[in-house]
Tab-separated table of C-alpha atoms in Angstrom:
chain	number	residue	atom	x	y	z
Q	25	MET	CA	2.445	-19.482	-10.562
Q	26	GLY	CA	-1.227	-18.264	-9.643
Q	27	LEU	CA	-0.588	-18.495	-6.465
Q	28	GLY	CA	2.666	-15.797	-6.855
Q	29	LEU	CA	0.868	-13.714	-10.176
Q	30	THR	CA	-2.371	-12.913	-7.511
Q	31	ALA	CA	-1.082	-12.754	-4.148
Q	32	SER	CA	2.043	-9.657	-6.433
Q	33	GLY	CA	-1.399	-8.749	-8.015
Q	34	ALA	CA	-2.522	-7.662	-4.742
Q	35	SER	CA	-0.152	-6.718	-3.068
Q	36	LEU	CA	0.593	-4.076	-5.792
Q	37	GLN	CA	-2.921	-2.923	-5.553
Q	38	GLY	CA	-2.880	-1.912	-2.056
Q	39	LEU	CA	0.752	-0.651	-2.099
Q	40	PHE	CA	-0.523	1.838	-4.406
Q	41	GLN	CA	-4.536	1.622	-3.434
Q	42	ASN	CA	-4.951	1.984	-7.318
Q	43	PRO	CA	-7.611	-0.657	-8.421
Q	44	LEU	CA	-5.559	-1.431	-11.591
Q	45	ALA	CA	-2.209	-1.972	-10.598
Q	46	ASP	CA	-0.826	-5.589	-11.038
Q	47	PRO	CA	2.614	-6.495	-13.028
Q	48	TYR	CA	1.119	-6.689	-16.142
Q	49	ILE	CA	-0.480	-2.809	-15.820
Q	50	LEU	CA	2.902	-1.991	-13.959
Q	51	GLY	CA	5.356	-3.018	-16.452
Q	52	VAL	CA	6.991	-5.009	-14.355
Q	53	SER	CA	5.739	-8.452	-16.307
Q	54	GLY	CA	5.746	-6.575	-19.342
Q	55	GLY	CA	10.840	-5.300	-18.068
Q	56	ALA	CA	10.609	-9.157	-17.258
Q	57	SER	CA	9.441	-10.598	-21.075
Q	58	LEU	CA	11.695	-7.536	-23.035
Q	59	ALA	CA	14.607	-8.495	-20.762
Q	60	GLY	CA	13.801	-12.470	-21.142
Q	61	CYS	CA	13.539	-11.572	-24.973
Q	62	ILE	CA	16.854	-10.025	-25.625
Q	63	ALA	CA	18.074	-12.176	-23.725
Q	64	LEU	CA	16.614	-15.361	-26.049
Q	65	ALA	CA	17.899	-13.432	-28.566
Q	66	LEU	CA	21.563	-13.442	-27.833
Q	67	GLY	CA	21.586	-17.592	-27.826
Q	68	PHE	CA	21.224	-17.310	-24.462
Q	69	GLU	CA	18.117	-20.085	-24.352
Q	70	GLN	CA	18.978	-22.099	-21.033
Q	71	THR	CA	15.874	-21.113	-18.375
Q	72	TRP	CA	18.227	-20.456	-16.036
Q	73	SER	CA	20.258	-17.458	-18.012
Q	74	LEU	CA	15.935	-15.515	-19.246
Q	75	PHE	CA	15.174	-16.615	-14.722
Q	76	GLY	CA	18.180	-13.621	-14.508
Q	77	ALA	CA	17.516	-12.166	-17.485
Q	78	SER	CA	13.498	-10.952	-16.492
Q	79	PHE	CA	14.110	-11.091	-12.804
Q	80	LEU	CA	17.209	-8.055	-13.525
Q	81	GLY	CA	13.920	-6.732	-15.432
Q	82	ALA	CA	11.519	-7.349	-13.523
Q	83	LEU	CA	13.622	-5.820	-10.972
Q	84	ALA	CA	14.321	-2.221	-12.773
Q	85	VAL	CA	10.952	-1.705	-13.809
Q	86	CYS	CA	10.573	-1.848	-9.827
Q	87	LEU	CA	13.746	1.069	-9.221
Q	88	ILE	CA	11.787	2.823	-11.960
Q	89	LEU	CA	8.663	2.613	-9.970
Q	90	ILE	CA	8.940	3.644	-6.810
Q	91	GLN	CA	11.001	6.756	-7.526
Q	92	VAL	CA	6.515	7.611	-9.212
Q	93	THR	CA	4.686	8.513	-6.699
Q	94	GLY	CA	0.759	9.133	-7.092
Q	95	ARG	CA	-2.143	6.899	-7.540
Q	96	GLU	CA	-2.408	7.992	-11.745
Q	97	SER	CA	0.616	8.833	-11.462
Q	98	ILE	CA	2.461	4.913	-11.550
Q	99	ILE	CA	-0.219	3.724	-14.326
Q	100	LEU	CA	0.936	6.500	-17.239
Q	101	ALA	CA	4.753	5.112	-15.672
Q	102	GLY	CA	3.225	1.003	-15.770
Q	103	LEU	CA	1.530	2.521	-20.189
Q	104	LEU	CA	5.188	3.857	-21.141
Q	105	ILE	CA	6.883	1.478	-19.501
Q	106	ASN	CA	4.618	-1.179	-21.536
Q	107	ALA	CA	4.357	0.993	-24.664
Q	108	PHE	CA	8.360	1.004	-25.147
Q	109	ALA	CA	9.101	-2.887	-23.507
Q	110	SER	CA	6.551	-3.469	-26.532
Q	111	SER	CA	8.206	-2.123	-29.701
Q	112	LEU	CA	11.451	-3.045	-28.335
Q	113	ILE	CA	10.231	-6.931	-28.368
Q	114	SER	CA	8.236	-5.805	-32.005
Q	115	LEU	CA	11.550	-4.951	-33.423
Q	116	ILE	CA	12.864	-8.273	-31.769
Q	117	LYS	CA	10.763	-10.401	-33.525
Q	118	THR	CA	11.232	-8.653	-37.001
Q	119	LEU	CA	15.539	-9.045	-36.668
Q	120	LEU	CA	15.255	-12.819	-35.971
Q	121	PRO	CA	14.839	-15.574	-38.073
Q	122	ALA	CA	10.412	-17.456	-38.403
Q	123	GLU	CA	12.499	-20.329	-36.269
Q	124	GLY	CA	14.233	-18.166	-33.140
Q	125	THR	CA	10.352	-15.393	-33.650
Q	126	GLN	CA	8.266	-18.811	-33.528
Q	127	SER	CA	9.670	-20.188	-29.841
Q	128	LEU	CA	10.179	-16.684	-28.773
Q	129	LEU	CA	6.405	-16.069	-29.485
Q	130	PHE	CA	5.665	-19.124	-27.040
Q	131	TRP	CA	7.427	-18.083	-24.343
Q	132	LEU	CA	5.946	-14.932	-24.763
Q	133	LEU	CA	2.216	-16.307	-25.047
Q	134	GLY	CA	3.207	-18.941	-21.462
Q	135	SER	CA	3.197	-22.540	-21.177
Q	136	PHE	CA	3.529	-24.898	-18.182
Q	137	SER	CA	5.076	-27.705	-19.431
Q	138	LEU	CA	8.037	-27.547	-18.008
Q	139	PRO	CA	10.858	-29.565	-18.891
Q	140	GLU	CA	13.052	-30.981	-16.794
Q	141	PRO	CA	11.584	-31.966	-12.429
Q	142	LYS	CA	14.045	-29.229	-11.043
Q	143	MET	CA	13.357	-26.231	-12.675
Q	144	LEU	CA	9.356	-26.992	-11.295
Q	145	ILE	CA	10.851	-27.019	-7.809
Q	146	PHE	CA	12.807	-24.684	-7.889
Q	147	LEU	CA	9.669	-22.083	-9.166
Q	148	GLY	CA	7.999	-23.935	-6.356
Q	149	VAL	CA	9.355	-22.934	-3.156
Q	150	ILE	CA	10.711	-18.963	-4.841
Q	151	CYS	CA	6.372	-18.715	-5.666
Q	152	LEU	CA	5.912	-20.152	-2.689
Q	153	ALA	CA	8.251	-17.667	-0.196
Q	154	SER	CA	7.732	-15.342	-1.612
Q	155	VAL	CA	3.553	-15.314	-1.202
Q	156	LEU	CA	4.193	-16.015	2.285
Q	157	PHE	CA	7.051	-13.127	2.516
Q	158	LEU	CA	4.006	-10.957	1.152
Q	159	ASN	CA	1.277	-12.885	3.366
Q	160	ALA	CA	3.775	-12.005	6.174
Q	161	LYS	CA	3.445	-8.349	4.783
Q	162	SER	CA	-0.059	-8.076	3.951
Q	163	GLY	CA	-0.157	-5.558	7.140
Q	164	THR	CA	2.416	-3.933	6.367
Q	165	ILE	CA	0.904	-3.357	3.104
Q	166	GLU	CA	-1.853	-1.915	3.774
Q	167	ARG	CA	-0.689	0.368	6.243
Q	168	LEU	CA	2.097	1.465	3.514
Q	169	GLY	CA	-1.390	1.984	0.795
Q	170	LEU	CA	-2.303	4.711	3.313
Q	171	GLY	CA	0.181	6.702	2.108
Q	172	ASP	CA	3.961	7.901	3.355
Q	173	ASP	CA	2.878	9.847	5.679
Q	174	GLU	CA	0.440	8.293	7.662
Q	175	ALA	CA	2.982	5.191	7.152
Q	176	ALA	CA	5.442	6.236	9.437
Q	177	ARG	CA	3.343	7.646	11.687
Q	178	LEU	CA	2.224	3.984	11.955
Q	179	GLY	CA	6.254	2.937	12.903
Q	180	LEU	CA	6.796	2.241	9.632
Q	181	ASN	CA	10.407	2.760	7.334
Q	182	PRO	CA	8.123	3.258	4.607
Q	183	SER	CA	11.395	3.205	0.933
Q	184	SER	CA	12.941	0.390	3.249
Q	185	GLU	CA	9.661	-1.538	3.809
Q	186	LYS	CA	8.883	-0.752	-0.537
Q	187	ARG	CA	12.660	-1.251	-1.242
Q	188	GLN	CA	11.537	-5.483	-0.014
Q	189	LEU	CA	8.587	-5.277	-1.415
Q	190	TYR	CA	9.409	-5.154	-4.539
Q	191	LEU	CA	12.532	-7.322	-4.286
Q	192	VAL	CA	9.989	-9.869	-4.001
Q	193	ILE	CA	8.007	-8.826	-6.381
Q	194	SER	CA	10.794	-8.532	-9.772
Q	195	LEU	CA	11.650	-11.971	-8.177
Q	196	LEU	CA	8.611	-13.907	-8.018
Q	197	VAL	CA	7.267	-12.038	-11.873
Q	198	GLY	CA	11.026	-12.435	-12.772
Q	199	ALA	CA	10.855	-16.573	-12.071
Q	200	ILE	CA	6.710	-16.808	-13.340
Q	201	THR	CA	7.890	-14.582	-16.796
Q	202	ALA	CA	11.293	-17.444	-16.815
Q	203	PHE	CA	9.101	-20.234	-16.798
Q	204	CYS	CA	5.495	-19.689	-18.588
Q	205	GLY	CA	6.082	-16.381	-20.321
Q	206	PHE	CA	3.659	-13.054	-20.367
Q	207	ILE	CA	0.684	-14.099	-18.222
Q	208	GLY	CA	-1.478	-11.200	-17.499
Q	209	PHE	CA	-5.093	-10.695	-16.312
Q	210	ILE	CA	-4.856	-13.054	-13.522
Q	211	GLY	CA	-2.987	-10.680	-11.400
Q	212	LEU	CA	-5.208	-7.553	-12.013
Q	213	LEU	CA	-8.275	-9.359	-11.833
Q	214	VAL	CA	-8.307	-12.252	-8.620
Q	215	PRO	CA	-8.084	-9.438	-6.252
Q	216	GLN	CA	-10.635	-7.087	-7.949
Q	217	ILE	CA	-13.461	-9.623	-7.605
Q	218	LEU	CA	-11.874	-11.139	-3.747
Q	219	ARG	CA	-11.915	-6.790	-2.884
Q	220	ARG	CA	-16.017	-6.817	-3.212
Q	221	PHE	CA	-15.832	-9.218	-0.617
Q	222	THR	CA	-12.869	-8.443	2.064
Q	223	GLY	CA	-12.065	-4.906	1.736
Q	224	ASN	CA	-9.068	-2.871	2.182
Q	225	ASN	CA	-8.659	-5.407	4.707
Q	226	GLN	CA	-4.407	-7.051	3.051
Q	227	VAL	CA	-4.603	-9.653	5.879
Q	228	LEU	CA	-7.879	-11.550	3.965
Q	229	LEU	CA	-6.855	-10.512	0.613
Q	230	ILE	CA	-3.947	-11.036	-0.360
Q	231	PRO	CA	-3.983	-14.641	0.767
Q	232	ALA	CA	-7.338	-15.177	-0.280
Q	233	SER	CA	-6.072	-13.689	-3.944
Q	234	ALA	CA	-3.589	-16.524	-3.647
Q	235	LEU	CA	-5.558	-19.068	-3.101
Q	236	CYS	CA	-8.093	-18.482	-5.981
Q	237	GLY	CA	-5.641	-17.385	-8.022
Q	238	GLY	CA	-4.084	-20.527	-8.137
Q	239	LEU	CA	-6.584	-22.669	-8.912
Q	240	MET	CA	-8.480	-20.367	-11.856
Q	241	LEU	CA	-5.247	-20.796	-13.082
Q	242	ALA	CA	-4.825	-24.748	-12.519
Q	243	LEU	CA	-8.950	-23.836	-13.947
Q	244	PHE	CA	-6.997	-22.339	-16.768
Q	245	ASP	CA	-4.725	-24.114	-18.009
Q	246	LEU	CA	-6.841	-27.348	-17.973
Q	247	LEU	CA	-8.842	-25.400	-20.802
Q	248	SER	CA	-4.790	-24.758	-22.069
Q	249	GLN	CA	-4.815	-29.035	-22.535
Q	250	TYR	CA	-8.645	-29.418	-23.389
Q	251	SER	CA	-8.390	-27.187	-25.855
Q	252	HIS	CA	-5.128	-29.035	-27.559
Q	253	GLN	CA	-7.649	-32.660	-27.835
Q	254	LEU	CA	-10.699	-30.498	-28.718
Q	255	ILE	CA	-8.959	-28.321	-31.827
Q	256	GLY	CA	-5.299	-30.289	-32.058
Q	257	PHE	CA	-3.528	-27.848	-30.903
Q	258	GLU	CA	-3.396	-26.217	-27.795
Q	259	ILE	CA	-4.148	-22.771	-26.594
Q	260	PRO	CA	-1.715	-20.731	-24.651
Q	261	VAL	CA	-2.412	-20.057	-21.483
Q	262	GLY	CA	-1.391	-16.256	-21.754
Q	263	VAL	CA	-4.086	-16.341	-24.848
Q	264	ILE	CA	-6.798	-17.641	-21.807
Q	265	THR	CA	-6.685	-15.403	-19.094
Q	266	ALA	CA	-6.656	-12.163	-21.848
Q	267	LEU	CA	-9.507	-13.921	-23.187
Q	268	ILE	CA	-11.315	-14.804	-20.506
Q	269	GLY	CA	-10.045	-12.133	-18.202
Q	270	THR	CA	-11.080	-8.981	-20.588
Q	271	PRO	CA	-14.977	-9.764	-21.221
Q	272	VAL	CA	-15.106	-9.913	-16.712
Q	273	PHE	CA	-12.684	-6.925	-16.363
Q	274	GLY	CA	-15.255	-4.613	-18.984
Q	275	ALA	CA	-18.007	-5.817	-17.110
Q	276	MET	CA	-17.198	-5.122	-13.016
Q	277	ALA	CA	-15.383	-2.035	-14.318
Q	278	TYR	CA	-19.183	-1.443	-16.406
Q	279	ALA	CA	-21.477	-2.482	-12.939
Q	280	ALA	CA	-19.469	0.232	-11.021
Q	281	HIS	CA	-20.212	2.903	-13.729
Q	282	ARG	CA	-23.467	1.590	-13.620
Q	283	LYS	CA	-24.160	1.862	-9.914
Q	284	SER	CA	-21.861	5.243	-9.481
Q	285	MET	CA	-24.250	6.553	-12.091
Q	286	ARG	CA	-27.324	5.579	-9.808
Q	287	LEU	CA	-25.618	7.495	-7.343
Q	288	TYR	CA	-25.607	10.601	-8.807
Q	289	ALA	CA	-29.031	10.819	-10.335
Q	290	ARG	CA	-30.606	9.892	-6.733
C	18	MET	CA	9.663	15.839	28.442
C	19	LEU	CA	9.380	16.501	24.717
C	20	ARG	CA	11.667	19.324	23.594
C	21	THR	CA	13.460	20.745	21.116
C	22	GLU	CA	16.966	22.717	20.754
C	23	ASN	CA	17.577	24.570	18.222
C	24	LEU	CA	15.178	23.757	15.380
C	25	CYS	CA	15.071	25.283	12.430
C	26	VAL	CA	11.829	24.166	10.016
C	27	TYR	CA	12.329	24.747	6.523
C	28	THR	CA	9.952	24.080	2.900
C	29	PRO	CA	11.787	24.107	-0.049
C	30	ASP	CA	11.512	27.992	-0.379
C	31	ASP	CA	11.058	29.135	3.131
C	32	CYS	CA	12.193	29.227	6.873
C	33	LEU	CA	8.744	28.867	8.823
C	34	PHE	CA	10.590	28.725	11.695
C	35	GLU	CA	14.758	29.322	13.638
C	36	ASN	CA	16.351	27.915	16.513
C	37	LEU	CA	13.175	26.932	18.240
C	38	ASP	CA	13.401	26.539	22.018
C	39	LEU	CA	10.700	24.406	23.615
C	40	SER	CA	9.277	22.098	25.378
C	41	PHE	CA	6.133	20.266	26.262
C	42	LYS	CA	5.012	19.035	29.933
C	43	PRO	CA	3.658	15.903	30.864
C	44	GLY	CA	0.031	16.330	31.865
C	45	SER	CA	0.301	19.673	29.392
C	46	ILE	CA	-2.382	20.728	26.652
C	47	THR	CA	-0.264	22.516	23.857
C	48	ILE	CA	-2.464	23.974	20.885
C	49	LEU	CA	-0.485	25.670	17.755
C	50	GLU	CA	-2.903	28.315	16.887
C	51	GLY	CA	-2.431	30.486	12.952
C	52	PRO	CA	-3.980	30.716	9.849
C	53	ASN	CA	-3.248	29.101	7.015
C	54	GLY	CA	0.502	27.470	5.358
C	55	PHE	CA	2.166	28.744	9.139
C	56	GLY	CA	3.418	25.825	9.353
C	57	LYS	CA	1.610	24.642	11.818
C	58	SER	CA	1.949	21.073	10.009
C	59	MET	CA	4.979	20.736	9.434
C	60	LEU	CA	6.211	21.520	13.360
C	61	LEU	CA	3.886	18.881	14.062
C	62	ASP	CA	5.077	17.295	11.487
C	63	HIS	CA	8.915	17.318	13.206
C	64	LEU	CA	7.803	17.089	16.513
C	65	SER	CA	6.164	13.976	15.651
C	66	GLY	CA	9.641	12.748	14.106
C	67	ILE	CA	8.063	11.825	10.996
C	68	ARG	CA	10.110	14.611	9.169
C	69	VAL	CA	13.692	14.513	10.263
C	70	PRO	CA	15.131	17.854	11.515
C	71	THR	CA	18.220	19.659	9.139
C	72	VAL	CA	19.021	21.484	11.268
C	73	GLY	CA	18.107	21.052	15.388
C	74	GLN	CA	16.693	18.418	17.337
C	75	VAL	CA	14.077	17.277	19.316
C	76	PHE	CA	14.075	15.074	22.381
C	77	PHE	CA	11.556	12.892	24.011
C	78	GLU	CA	13.421	12.492	27.609
C	79	SER	CA	17.701	12.746	26.268
C	80	GLN	CA	16.532	10.438	23.483
C	81	ASP	CA	17.303	12.607	20.063
C	82	ILE	CA	13.505	10.952	18.162
C	83	ALA	CA	15.205	11.423	14.533
C	84	LYS	CA	17.733	8.567	15.635
C	85	LEU	CA	15.240	5.921	17.114
C	86	LYS	CA	13.598	3.589	14.782
C	87	PRO	CA	9.658	4.348	13.520
C	88	HIS	CA	8.768	1.603	15.576
C	89	LEU	CA	9.863	2.679	18.590
C	90	ARG	CA	9.417	6.215	18.271
C	91	THR	CA	5.397	5.062	18.217
C	92	GLN	CA	5.507	3.532	21.475
C	93	LEU	CA	6.250	7.219	22.208
C	94	ILE	CA	4.737	9.863	20.279
C	95	SER	CA	0.894	8.959	18.085
C	96	SER	CA	0.380	11.784	16.046
C	97	LEU	CA	-2.352	12.140	13.322
C	98	GLY	CA	-2.167	14.444	9.798
C	99	GLN	CA	-4.451	17.113	9.320
C	100	GLU	CA	-5.824	14.524	5.914
C	101	ASP	CA	-7.570	11.124	6.386
C	102	THR	CA	-6.375	8.732	3.015
C	103	THR	CA	-8.208	5.413	4.533
C	104	PRO	CA	-9.391	3.684	1.663
C	105	THR	CA	-13.351	3.713	1.683
C	106	ASP	CA	-13.842	0.511	1.531
C	107	THR	CA	-11.865	-0.002	5.518
C	108	LEU	CA	-13.426	-1.528	7.453
C	109	VAL	CA	-14.087	0.802	10.674
C	110	SER	CA	-12.726	-0.751	13.383
C	111	ASN	CA	-9.847	-2.485	11.280
C	112	ARG	CA	-9.050	1.484	10.947
C	113	ILE	CA	-8.805	1.992	14.472
C	114	ARG	CA	-6.713	-0.781	14.901
C	115	HIS	CA	-3.608	0.609	13.169
C	116	GLY	CA	-3.199	2.722	15.723
C	117	PHE	CA	-1.959	0.831	17.568
C	118	LEU	CA	-1.658	-3.338	16.419
C	119	GLN	CA	-2.245	-5.294	19.642
C	120	ALA	CA	-5.289	-3.431	20.399
C	121	SER	CA	-7.955	-5.978	21.417
C	122	HIS	CA	-11.502	-5.225	21.219
C	123	ASN	CA	-11.950	-3.964	24.791
C	124	PRO	CA	-10.364	-0.987	24.131
C	125	ILE	CA	-11.332	-0.664	21.005
C	126	HIS	CA	-15.512	-0.355	22.048
C	127	GLU	CA	-14.364	1.902	25.022
C	128	LEU	CA	-12.673	4.265	22.909
C	129	SER	CA	-15.572	4.040	20.622
C	130	GLN	CA	-18.101	4.139	22.753
C	131	SER	CA	-15.956	7.681	24.131
C	132	LEU	CA	-16.413	9.211	20.415
C	133	GLY	CA	-19.768	7.924	19.527
C	134	ILE	CA	-19.301	6.025	16.605
C	135	GLU	CA	-19.938	2.532	18.400
C	136	ASP	CA	-22.446	1.681	16.229
C	137	LEU	CA	-20.675	2.063	13.706
C	138	LEU	CA	-17.539	-0.583	13.602
C	139	ASN	CA	-18.656	-2.660	11.048
C	140	ARG	CA	-19.110	-0.424	8.939
C	141	ARG	CA	-17.081	0.405	5.701
C	142	LEU	CA	-15.707	4.147	5.346
C	143	GLY	CA	-17.023	4.463	2.980
C	144	THR	CA	-20.572	4.293	4.386
C	145	LEU	CA	-19.912	7.582	6.475
C	146	SER	CA	-20.098	11.246	7.012
C	147	GLY	CA	-17.800	13.480	7.232
C	148	GLY	CA	-17.991	14.360	10.618
C	149	GLN	CA	-17.975	10.060	11.396
C	150	ARG	CA	-14.728	9.956	9.544
C	151	LYS	CA	-12.930	12.508	11.162
C	152	ARG	CA	-14.309	10.793	15.222
C	153	VAL	CA	-12.826	7.287	13.339
C	154	HIS	CA	-9.778	9.378	12.351
C	155	ILE	CA	-9.350	10.537	15.881
C	156	ALA	CA	-9.730	7.541	17.870
C	157	ARG	CA	-6.844	5.936	15.568
C	158	CYS	CA	-4.273	8.294	16.888
C	159	LEU	CA	-6.036	7.804	21.020
C	160	ILE	CA	-6.224	4.351	20.627
C	161	HIS	CA	-2.378	4.155	21.512
C	162	SER	CA	-2.613	3.535	25.079
C	163	THR	CA	1.323	2.988	25.818
C	164	ALA	CA	2.609	6.940	24.067
C	165	LYS	CA	3.567	9.239	25.660
C	166	VAL	CA	2.907	12.159	23.731
C	167	TYR	CA	-0.095	12.514	21.799
C	168	ILE	CA	-0.029	14.795	18.458
C	169	LEU	CA	-3.069	16.254	16.652
C	170	ASP	CA	-3.333	18.285	13.572
C	171	GLU	CA	-6.407	20.066	13.596
C	172	PRO	CA	-9.088	16.943	15.076
C	173	ASP	CA	-11.504	19.389	15.753
C	174	ALA	CA	-11.461	20.430	11.727
C	175	GLY	CA	-15.125	19.223	10.156
C	176	LEU	CA	-16.601	18.273	14.425
C	177	ASP	CA	-19.840	19.109	15.005
C	178	THR	CA	-20.404	20.576	19.024
C	179	ASP	CA	-20.743	17.167	20.406
C	180	GLY	CA	-18.068	15.813	18.372
C	181	LYS	CA	-16.025	18.617	19.940
C	182	ALA	CA	-17.184	18.460	23.417
C	183	LYS	CA	-16.350	14.247	23.335
C	184	LEU	CA	-12.777	15.153	21.541
C	185	TRP	CA	-11.727	17.760	24.484
C	186	ARG	CA	-12.533	15.103	27.104
C	187	LEU	CA	-10.201	12.747	26.010
C	188	LEU	CA	-7.500	14.741	25.477
C	189	GLU	CA	-8.071	16.108	28.838
C	190	GLN	CA	-8.171	12.537	30.115
C	191	LYS	CA	-4.997	11.772	28.095
C	192	ALA	CA	-2.811	14.834	29.576
C	193	ASP	CA	-4.664	13.769	33.344
C	194	ALA	CA	-2.796	9.967	32.643
C	195	GLY	CA	0.554	12.387	32.769
C	196	GLY	CA	0.133	12.157	28.318
C	197	ILE	CA	1.679	15.373	26.605
C	198	VAL	CA	-1.093	16.367	24.590
C	199	ILE	CA	-0.431	19.060	21.609
C	200	LEU	CA	-2.632	20.515	18.520
C	201	ALA	CA	-2.772	22.760	16.133
C	202	MET	CA	-5.708	24.719	15.529
C	203	HIS	CA	-6.787	28.038	12.873
C	204	GLN	CA	-8.616	28.762	15.976
C	205	TYR	CA	-8.607	28.051	19.367
C	206	ASN	CA	-12.227	28.799	20.505
């Protein structure tokens, strides 16, 4: 899951050339969660139904994003989609009976406890195949990040390439959201940290992000399990990634701000 | 030979050129000169095939370039836009390689020597001056060794005298080797 979230985060950041772009900020995870919540509310509680709904939700958001141009507009579009999705999810929570709300909340917060081995195999195959595809397309993502005109000059068909990439990212995010819930920040943070070392070399950045993301999420899962022994209940992985991710991301943004201020002061 | 037949170039509000029949011969350097907003860049975009004409056609030999797949078109035509949108944390050598993915170290080193940027290959674009970035931008286009047509939009903007001289030497070499060179400029001196 960590592989998939960080590989999709790195790919979206490369495509939009915006360090804030990741499935969580752009609303792709939000769209998948909303569709999953609607499926749950309608009584489709099987994981396969949740997967289908989450994939369609993520794909719908990607189809909206493909219409948006501009590095800043894409974040604005993501904010709007997230606001819309979270308000509808809140509405669903209030309309559901108490036990339904609890299972929905736990699904939304994310858990790695997959009940059946075949689901684990299915998710593993989707994650691995999608990450390998994104890895194979890393050079294309780097060139698409230069803008449609420059990408066309470099021999790409930007709209066709983007459609393929969005489809795979939707599949990946939809599957992860359906099986493990809403896990934010990891797709934003890991590529951000690694980009300091790799620069805009997507051929290095995407596989490195995937590997580090996989390791980091495994570590967070251990923490989540350890919390059960320590305090008597399991803190969902989605909460841990947000609790650790927010201050680290804030510190990175502050350091970048201080650096730019020092440049101006010279 | 690159030629246009009855080519019309439109913006959403305006008709910039109508019924253009142009031909560009191998070994030639053609300069399109004109003021801002004249439509030079739009015309170059049509000639390089990144915009498909609504009226008229652009041919390379007998091949309509609008009907070529993008990667096949790029094997024939290497073009350079006016603006460089490359992220500042891109390595100079990687940026040059964007123009020709098969380029090995030697041609990149030779070209960068010809443009006076051989010491910058391992630096990131954000650490370069505007003129140095322009030279890297030009190298991205000229590294394409198998292209038959080179189309550059205002390649000399932001270059110093030495940079302009080096650019001209390289363009003449491309033309002498049988390439078609087409440039847009505000003022040709």
